[in-house]
Tab-separated table of C-alpha atoms in Angstrom:
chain	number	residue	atom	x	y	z
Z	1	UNK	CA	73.835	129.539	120.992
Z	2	UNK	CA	77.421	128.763	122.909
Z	3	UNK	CA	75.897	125.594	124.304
Z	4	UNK	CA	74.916	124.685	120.566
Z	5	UNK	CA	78.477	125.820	119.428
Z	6	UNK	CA	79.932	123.657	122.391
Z	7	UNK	CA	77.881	120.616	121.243
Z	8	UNK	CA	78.982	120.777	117.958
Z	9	UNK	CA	82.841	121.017	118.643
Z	10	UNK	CA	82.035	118.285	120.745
Z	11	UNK	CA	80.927	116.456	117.830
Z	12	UNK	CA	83.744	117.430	115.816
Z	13	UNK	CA	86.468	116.296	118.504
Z	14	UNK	CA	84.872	113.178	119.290
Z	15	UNK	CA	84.972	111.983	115.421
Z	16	UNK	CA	88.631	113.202	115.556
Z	17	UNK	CA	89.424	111.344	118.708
Z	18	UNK	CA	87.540	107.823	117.572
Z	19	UNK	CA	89.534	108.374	114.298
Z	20	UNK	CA	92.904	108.670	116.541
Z	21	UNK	CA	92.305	105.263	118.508
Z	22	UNK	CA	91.894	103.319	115.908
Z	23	UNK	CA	95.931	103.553	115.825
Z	24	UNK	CA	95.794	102.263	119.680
Z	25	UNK	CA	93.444	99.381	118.969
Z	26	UNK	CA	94.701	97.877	116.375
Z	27	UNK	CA	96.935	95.751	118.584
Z	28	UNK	CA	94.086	95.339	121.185
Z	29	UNK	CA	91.547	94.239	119.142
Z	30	UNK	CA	94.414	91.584	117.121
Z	31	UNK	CA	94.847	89.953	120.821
Z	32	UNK	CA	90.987	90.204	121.595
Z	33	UNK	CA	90.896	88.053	118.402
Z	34	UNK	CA	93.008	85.799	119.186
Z	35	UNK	CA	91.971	84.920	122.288
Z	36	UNK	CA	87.976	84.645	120.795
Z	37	UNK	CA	89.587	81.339	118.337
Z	38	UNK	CA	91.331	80.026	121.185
Z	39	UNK	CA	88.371	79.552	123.360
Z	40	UNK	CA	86.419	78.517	119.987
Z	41	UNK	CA	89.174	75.884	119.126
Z	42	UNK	CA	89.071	74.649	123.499
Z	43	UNK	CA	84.849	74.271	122.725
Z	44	UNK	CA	85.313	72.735	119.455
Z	45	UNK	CA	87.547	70.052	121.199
Z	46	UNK	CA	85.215	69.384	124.149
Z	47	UNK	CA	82.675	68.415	121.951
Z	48	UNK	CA	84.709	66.060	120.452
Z	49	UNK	CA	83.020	62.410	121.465
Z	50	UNK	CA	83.675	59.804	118.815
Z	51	UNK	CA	87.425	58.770	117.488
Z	52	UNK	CA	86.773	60.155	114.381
Z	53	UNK	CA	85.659	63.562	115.338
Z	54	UNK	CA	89.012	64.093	117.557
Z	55	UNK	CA	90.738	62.851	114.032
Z	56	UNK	CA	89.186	65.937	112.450
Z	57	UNK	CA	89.569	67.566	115.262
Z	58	UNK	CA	93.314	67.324	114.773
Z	59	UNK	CA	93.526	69.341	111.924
Z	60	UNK	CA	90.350	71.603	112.998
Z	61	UNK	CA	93.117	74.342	114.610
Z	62	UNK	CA	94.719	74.772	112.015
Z	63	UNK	CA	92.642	75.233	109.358
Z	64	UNK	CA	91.012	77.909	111.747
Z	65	UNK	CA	94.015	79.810	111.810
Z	66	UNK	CA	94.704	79.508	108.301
Z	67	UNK	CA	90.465	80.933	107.618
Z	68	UNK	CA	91.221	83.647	110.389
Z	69	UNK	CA	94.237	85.414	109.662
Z	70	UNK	CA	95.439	87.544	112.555
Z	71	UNK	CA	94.547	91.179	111.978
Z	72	UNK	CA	97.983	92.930	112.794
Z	73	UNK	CA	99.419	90.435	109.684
Z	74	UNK	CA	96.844	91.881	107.500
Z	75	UNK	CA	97.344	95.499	108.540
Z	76	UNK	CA	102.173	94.208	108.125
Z	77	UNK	CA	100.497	92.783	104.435
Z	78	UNK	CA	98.872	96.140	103.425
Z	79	UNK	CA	102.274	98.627	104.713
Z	80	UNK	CA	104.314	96.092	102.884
Z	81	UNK	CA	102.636	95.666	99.880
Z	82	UNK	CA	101.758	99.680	99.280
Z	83	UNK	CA	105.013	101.096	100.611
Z	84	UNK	CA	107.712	98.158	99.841
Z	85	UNK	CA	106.517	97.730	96.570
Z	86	UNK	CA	104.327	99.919	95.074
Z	87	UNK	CA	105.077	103.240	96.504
Z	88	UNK	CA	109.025	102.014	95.823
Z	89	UNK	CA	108.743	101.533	92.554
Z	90	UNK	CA	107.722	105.117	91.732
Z	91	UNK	CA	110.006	106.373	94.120
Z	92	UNK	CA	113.115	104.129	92.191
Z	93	UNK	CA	111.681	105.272	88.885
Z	94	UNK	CA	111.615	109.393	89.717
Z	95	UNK	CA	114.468	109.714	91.954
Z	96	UNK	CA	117.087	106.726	90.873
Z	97	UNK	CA	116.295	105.610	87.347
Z	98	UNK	CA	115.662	109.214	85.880
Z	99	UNK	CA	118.562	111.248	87.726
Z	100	UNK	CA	120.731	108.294	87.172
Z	101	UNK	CA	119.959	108.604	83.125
Z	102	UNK	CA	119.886	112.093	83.102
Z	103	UNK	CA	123.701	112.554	84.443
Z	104	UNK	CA	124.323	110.088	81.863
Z	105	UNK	CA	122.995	112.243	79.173
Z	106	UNK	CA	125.014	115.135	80.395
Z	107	UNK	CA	128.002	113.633	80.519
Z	108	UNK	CA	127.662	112.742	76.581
Z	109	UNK	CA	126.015	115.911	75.241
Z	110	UNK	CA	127.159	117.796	77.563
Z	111	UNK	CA	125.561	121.495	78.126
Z	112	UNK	CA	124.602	121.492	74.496
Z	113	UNK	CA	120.625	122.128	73.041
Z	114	UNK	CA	121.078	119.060	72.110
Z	115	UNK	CA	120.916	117.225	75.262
Z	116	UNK	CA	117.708	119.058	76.473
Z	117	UNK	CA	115.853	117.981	73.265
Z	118	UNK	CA	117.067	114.399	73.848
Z	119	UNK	CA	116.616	114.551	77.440
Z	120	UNK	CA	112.443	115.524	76.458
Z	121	UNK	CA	112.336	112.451	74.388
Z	122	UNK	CA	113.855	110.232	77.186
Z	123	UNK	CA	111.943	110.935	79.937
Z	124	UNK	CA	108.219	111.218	76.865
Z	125	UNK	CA	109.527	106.983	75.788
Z	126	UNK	CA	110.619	105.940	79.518
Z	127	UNK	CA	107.197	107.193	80.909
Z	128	UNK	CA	105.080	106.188	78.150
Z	129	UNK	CA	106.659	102.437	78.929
Z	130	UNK	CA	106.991	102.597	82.700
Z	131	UNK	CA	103.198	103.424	83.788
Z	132	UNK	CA	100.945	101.295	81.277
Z	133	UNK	CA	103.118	98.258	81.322
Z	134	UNK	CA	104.157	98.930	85.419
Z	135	UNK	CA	102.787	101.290	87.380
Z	136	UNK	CA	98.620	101.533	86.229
Z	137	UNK	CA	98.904	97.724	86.416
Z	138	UNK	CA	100.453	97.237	89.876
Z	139	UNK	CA	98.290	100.282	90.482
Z	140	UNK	CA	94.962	97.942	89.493
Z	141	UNK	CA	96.515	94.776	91.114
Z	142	UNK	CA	96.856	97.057	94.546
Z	143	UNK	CA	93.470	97.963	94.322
Z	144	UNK	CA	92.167	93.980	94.362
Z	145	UNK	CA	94.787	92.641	96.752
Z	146	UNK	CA	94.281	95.813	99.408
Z	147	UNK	CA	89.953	95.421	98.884
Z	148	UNK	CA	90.678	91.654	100.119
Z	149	UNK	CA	93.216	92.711	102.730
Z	150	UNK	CA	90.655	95.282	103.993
Z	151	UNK	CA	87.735	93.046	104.105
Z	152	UNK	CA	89.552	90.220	106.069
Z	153	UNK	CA	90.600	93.111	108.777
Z	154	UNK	CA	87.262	94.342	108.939
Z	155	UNK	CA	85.378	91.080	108.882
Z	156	UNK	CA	87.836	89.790	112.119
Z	157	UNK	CA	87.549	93.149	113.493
Z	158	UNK	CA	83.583	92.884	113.485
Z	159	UNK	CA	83.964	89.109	114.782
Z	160	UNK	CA	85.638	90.328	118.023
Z	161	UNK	CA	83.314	92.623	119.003
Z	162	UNK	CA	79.598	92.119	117.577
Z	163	UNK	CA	80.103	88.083	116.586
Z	164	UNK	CA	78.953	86.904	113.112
Z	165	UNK	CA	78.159	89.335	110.743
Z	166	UNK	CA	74.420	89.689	110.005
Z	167	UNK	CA	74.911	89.148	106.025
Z	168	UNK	CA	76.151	86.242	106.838
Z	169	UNK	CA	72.984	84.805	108.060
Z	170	UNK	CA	70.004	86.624	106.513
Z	171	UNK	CA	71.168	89.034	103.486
Z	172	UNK	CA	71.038	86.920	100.108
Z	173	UNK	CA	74.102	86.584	97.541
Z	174	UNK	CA	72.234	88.739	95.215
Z	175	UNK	CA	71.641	91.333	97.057
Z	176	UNK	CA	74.959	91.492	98.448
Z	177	UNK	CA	76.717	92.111	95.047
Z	178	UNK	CA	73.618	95.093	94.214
Z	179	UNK	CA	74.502	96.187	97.621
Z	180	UNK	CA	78.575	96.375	96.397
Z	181	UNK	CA	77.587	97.882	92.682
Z	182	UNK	CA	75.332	100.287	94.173
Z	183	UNK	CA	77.955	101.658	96.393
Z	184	UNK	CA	80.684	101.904	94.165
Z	185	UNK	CA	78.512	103.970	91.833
Z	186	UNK	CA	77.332	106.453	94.073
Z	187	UNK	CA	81.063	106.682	95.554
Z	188	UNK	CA	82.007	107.517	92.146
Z	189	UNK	CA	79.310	110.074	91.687
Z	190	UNK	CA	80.577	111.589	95.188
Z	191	UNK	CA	83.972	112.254	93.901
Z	192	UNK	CA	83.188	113.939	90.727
Z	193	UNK	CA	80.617	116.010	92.914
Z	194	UNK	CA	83.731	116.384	95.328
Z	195	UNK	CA	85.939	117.871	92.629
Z	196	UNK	CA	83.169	120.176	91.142
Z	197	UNK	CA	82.227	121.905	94.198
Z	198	UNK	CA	86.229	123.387	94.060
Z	199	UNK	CA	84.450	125.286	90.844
Z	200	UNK	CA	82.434	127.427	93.297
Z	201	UNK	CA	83.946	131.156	92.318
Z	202	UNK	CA	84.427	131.925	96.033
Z	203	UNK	CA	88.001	132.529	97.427
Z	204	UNK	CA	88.500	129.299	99.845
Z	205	UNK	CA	84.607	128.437	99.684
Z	206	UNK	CA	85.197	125.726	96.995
Z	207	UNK	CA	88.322	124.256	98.046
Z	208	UNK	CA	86.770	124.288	101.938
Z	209	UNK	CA	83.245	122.462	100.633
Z	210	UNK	CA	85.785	120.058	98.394
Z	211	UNK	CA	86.989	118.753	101.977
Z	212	UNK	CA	84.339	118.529	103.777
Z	213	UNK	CA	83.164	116.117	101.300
Z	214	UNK	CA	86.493	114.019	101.016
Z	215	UNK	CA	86.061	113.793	104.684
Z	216	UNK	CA	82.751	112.371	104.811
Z	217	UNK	CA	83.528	109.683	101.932
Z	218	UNK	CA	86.394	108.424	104.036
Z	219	UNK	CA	83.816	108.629	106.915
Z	220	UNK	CA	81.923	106.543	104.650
Z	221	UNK	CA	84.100	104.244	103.928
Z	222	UNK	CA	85.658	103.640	107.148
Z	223	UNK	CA	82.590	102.849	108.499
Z	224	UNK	CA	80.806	101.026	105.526
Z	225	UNK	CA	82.762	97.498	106.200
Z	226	UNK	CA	81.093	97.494	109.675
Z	227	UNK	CA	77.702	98.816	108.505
Z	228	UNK	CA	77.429	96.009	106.076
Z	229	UNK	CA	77.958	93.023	108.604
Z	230	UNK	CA	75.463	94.533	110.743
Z	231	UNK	CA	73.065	94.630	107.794
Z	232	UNK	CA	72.853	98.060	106.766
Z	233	UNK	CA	71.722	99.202	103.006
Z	234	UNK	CA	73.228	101.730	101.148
Z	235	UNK	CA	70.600	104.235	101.822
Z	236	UNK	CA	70.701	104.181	105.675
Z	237	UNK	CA	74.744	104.068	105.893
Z	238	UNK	CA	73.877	107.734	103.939
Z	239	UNK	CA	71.569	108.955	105.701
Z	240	UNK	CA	73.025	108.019	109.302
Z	241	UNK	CA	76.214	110.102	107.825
Z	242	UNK	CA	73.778	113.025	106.795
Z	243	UNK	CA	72.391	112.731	109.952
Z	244	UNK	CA	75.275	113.044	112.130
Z	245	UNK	CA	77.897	115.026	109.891
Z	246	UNK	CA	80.108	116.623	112.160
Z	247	UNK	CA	81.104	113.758	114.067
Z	248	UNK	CA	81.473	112.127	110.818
Z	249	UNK	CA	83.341	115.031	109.505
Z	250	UNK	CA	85.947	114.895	112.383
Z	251	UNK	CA	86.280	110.974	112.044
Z	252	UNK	CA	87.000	111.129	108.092
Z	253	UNK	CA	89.686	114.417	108.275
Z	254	UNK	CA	92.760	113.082	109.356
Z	255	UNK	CA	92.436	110.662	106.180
Z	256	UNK	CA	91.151	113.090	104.121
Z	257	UNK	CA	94.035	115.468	105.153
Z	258	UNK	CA	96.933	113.141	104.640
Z	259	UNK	CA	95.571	111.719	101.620
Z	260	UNK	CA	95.549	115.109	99.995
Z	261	UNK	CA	99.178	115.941	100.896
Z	262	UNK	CA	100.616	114.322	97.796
Z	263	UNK	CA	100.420	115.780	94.328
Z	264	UNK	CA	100.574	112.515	92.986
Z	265	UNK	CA	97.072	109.973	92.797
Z	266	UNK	CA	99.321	107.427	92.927
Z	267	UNK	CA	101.015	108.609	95.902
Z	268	UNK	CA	97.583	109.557	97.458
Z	269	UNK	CA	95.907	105.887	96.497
Z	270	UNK	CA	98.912	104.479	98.490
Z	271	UNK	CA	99.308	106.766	101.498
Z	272	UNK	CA	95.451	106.151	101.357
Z	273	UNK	CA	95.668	102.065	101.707
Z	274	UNK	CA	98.624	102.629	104.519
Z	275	UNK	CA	96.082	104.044	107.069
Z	276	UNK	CA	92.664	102.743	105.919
Z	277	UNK	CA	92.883	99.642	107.849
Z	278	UNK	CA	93.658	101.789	111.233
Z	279	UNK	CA	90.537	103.498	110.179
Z	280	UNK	CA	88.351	100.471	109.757
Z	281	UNK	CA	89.573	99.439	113.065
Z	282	UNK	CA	88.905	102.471	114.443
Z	283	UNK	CA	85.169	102.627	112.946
Z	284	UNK	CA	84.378	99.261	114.097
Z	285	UNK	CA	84.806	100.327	117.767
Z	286	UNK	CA	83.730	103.141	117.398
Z	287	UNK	CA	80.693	104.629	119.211
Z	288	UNK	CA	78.784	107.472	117.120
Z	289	UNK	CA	76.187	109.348	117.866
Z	290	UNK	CA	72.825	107.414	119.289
Z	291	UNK	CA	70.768	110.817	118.171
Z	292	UNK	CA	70.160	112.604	115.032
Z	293	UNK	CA	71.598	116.059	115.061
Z	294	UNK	CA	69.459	118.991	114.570
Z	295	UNK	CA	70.864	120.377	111.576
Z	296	UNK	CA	71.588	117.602	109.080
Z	297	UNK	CA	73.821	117.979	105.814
Z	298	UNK	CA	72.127	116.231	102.728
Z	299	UNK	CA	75.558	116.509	100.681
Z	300	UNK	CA	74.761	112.508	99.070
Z	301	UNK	CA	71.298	113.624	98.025
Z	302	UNK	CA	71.813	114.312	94.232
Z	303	UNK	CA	74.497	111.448	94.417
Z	304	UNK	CA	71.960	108.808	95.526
Z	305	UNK	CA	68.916	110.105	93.459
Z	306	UNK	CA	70.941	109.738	90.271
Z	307	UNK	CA	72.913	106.745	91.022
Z	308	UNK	CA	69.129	105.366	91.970
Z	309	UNK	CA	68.093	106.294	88.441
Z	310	UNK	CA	70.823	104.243	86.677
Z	311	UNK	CA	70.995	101.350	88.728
Z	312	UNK	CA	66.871	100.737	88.036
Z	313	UNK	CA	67.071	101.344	84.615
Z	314	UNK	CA	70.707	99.241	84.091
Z	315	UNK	CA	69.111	96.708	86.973
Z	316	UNK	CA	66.188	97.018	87.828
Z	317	UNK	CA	66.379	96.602	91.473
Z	318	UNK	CA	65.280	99.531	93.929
Z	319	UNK	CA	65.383	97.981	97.416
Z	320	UNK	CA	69.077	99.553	97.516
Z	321	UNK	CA	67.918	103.070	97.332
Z	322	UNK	CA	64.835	104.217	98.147
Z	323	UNK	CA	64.341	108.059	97.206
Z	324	UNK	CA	62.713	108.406	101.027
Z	325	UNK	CA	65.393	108.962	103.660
Z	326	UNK	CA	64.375	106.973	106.663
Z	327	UNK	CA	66.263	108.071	110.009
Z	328	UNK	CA	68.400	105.288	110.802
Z	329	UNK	CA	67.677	103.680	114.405
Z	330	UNK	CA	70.999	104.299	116.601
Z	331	UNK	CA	73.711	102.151	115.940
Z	332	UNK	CA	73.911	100.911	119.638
Z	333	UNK	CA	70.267	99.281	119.103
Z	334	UNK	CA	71.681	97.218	115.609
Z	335	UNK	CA	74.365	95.855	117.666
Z	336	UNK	CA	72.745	95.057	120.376
């Protein structure tokens, strides 16, 4: 029983410490990049054996390292865009525009009833305005620009270490995009099954099962950009998660952790897109486990069965989910 209890804090610390170096690799795997075009731009000119192909081959470089974006900018883009902007502007709104209206107020009505009833209807107009016409957009916009943002890191991530992504070459457009709808469903489903498990009329039980979730979605999604290039469906990304929680559940907590600090979803959604792309990083070099552990945790079971349900009666297409859980082959072997 210790040695079992020793394996799985083993588990548990190596998903923490994988999760931790994907803060140290970031720069690493930007240079390891890098370096990869470089040599592809020195072939690309060798080959070169007519006049006109070393014309193209002019502009060749730089059109490679306008489609390859370096993966440290990507990771500047995302801090700048979520904290200088977005994360800013609620901060200006709640802590400069309000206080600064507010000892406005005071000064006119002074201590009066008056001002507190005016004061209600002040801050009621000013937030009705501010988040549907500021925030929920550049909330929305966030969400496309940091998916794109996150895709290019992962995709030049993946390029440096396992070479072209296997979707690339054999997975059709179709089901690509019933890949992508199937995902974002079931993710959904997770996270109302997340917040219902806090229900669970035990003292710490509910909020303790609430986390362990949240840990394994951003397990999930850390890992899901990598999973996909190698070729991965929805179904065995799951299962290999079932299959190996605890390392999973170490990788996803520091996320899940700081993401929950805030009271704010706002706050959380951007604190959230701040660190994701260490994360990815993080997943992609990662090394889980090559061997199912012995006590698996089917938490995406009723998720996937029902998400399974809609998707063939909305699409019709059940290649993306099949109720059988299949044990995923280790991930060494896929990339291999």
């Amino acid at each position: 029983m210790a040695d079992s209890f020793q394996a799985m804090a083993a588990l548990l610390l190596q998903g923490l410490k994988d999760a931790g170096a994907g803060v140290f690799m970031a720069y690493r795997v930007d240079q390891a990049a890098v370096e990869l075009e470089k040599r592809r731009r020195e072939e690309l000119q060798h080959q070169q054996q007519t006049i006109l192909a070393k014309r193209r081959a002019q502009r060749m470089p730089e059109v490679v390292r306008q489609d390859r974006p370096r993966i440290l900018h990507r990771i500047v883009l995302c801090c700048s865009w979520n904290a200088g902007v977005f994360w800013l502007s609620i901060l200006i709104f709640w802590e400069a525009v309000l206080p600064a209206l507010r000892f406005v107020t005071e000064n006119i009505f002074g201590g009066s009833p008056t001002h507190g009833l005016v004061w209600t209807w002040i801050t009621f107009f000013l937030s009705a305005i501010i988040y549907p016409l500021w925030i929920v957009p550049l909330f929305l916009l966030s969400k496309v620009v940091n998916s794109l943002w996150f895709q290019d890191i992962a995709d030049a991530a993946y390029r440096k270490s396992h070479g072209r992504p296997v979707y690339a070459r054999k997975i059709s457009l179709g089901k690509m995009i019933a890949d992508l709808l199937f995902s974002v469903l079931m993710q959904s489903l997770f996270l109302i099954q997340t917040e219902a498990v806090k229900l669970i009329p035990i003292a710490g039980v509910g909020q303790a099962a609430s986390f362990v979730h949240l840990s394994l979605l951003c397990s999930l999604y850390s890992f899901e950009y990598k999973w996909f290039n190698m070729g991965w469906e929805v179904q065995k990304r799951v299962t290999y998660v079932e299959n190996n929680w605890l390392y999973f559940l170490g990788f996803g907590l520091p996320l899940a952790l700081l993401t929950s600090l805030p009271s704010s979803f706002l706050i959380s959604g951007c604190v959230f897109s701040i660190l994701f792309p260490l994360f990815i990083i993080g997943g992609n070099e990662a090394k889980p486990p090559t061997q199912q552990f012995s006590y698996p945790l089917r938490l995406f079971t009723i998720v996937t069965v029902i998400s399974n349900k809609v998707f063939n009666a909305t699409v019709g297409y059940r290649s993306v989910a099949a109720t059988s859980k299949p044990s995923p082959k280790p991930e060494r072997n896929e990339t291999s």
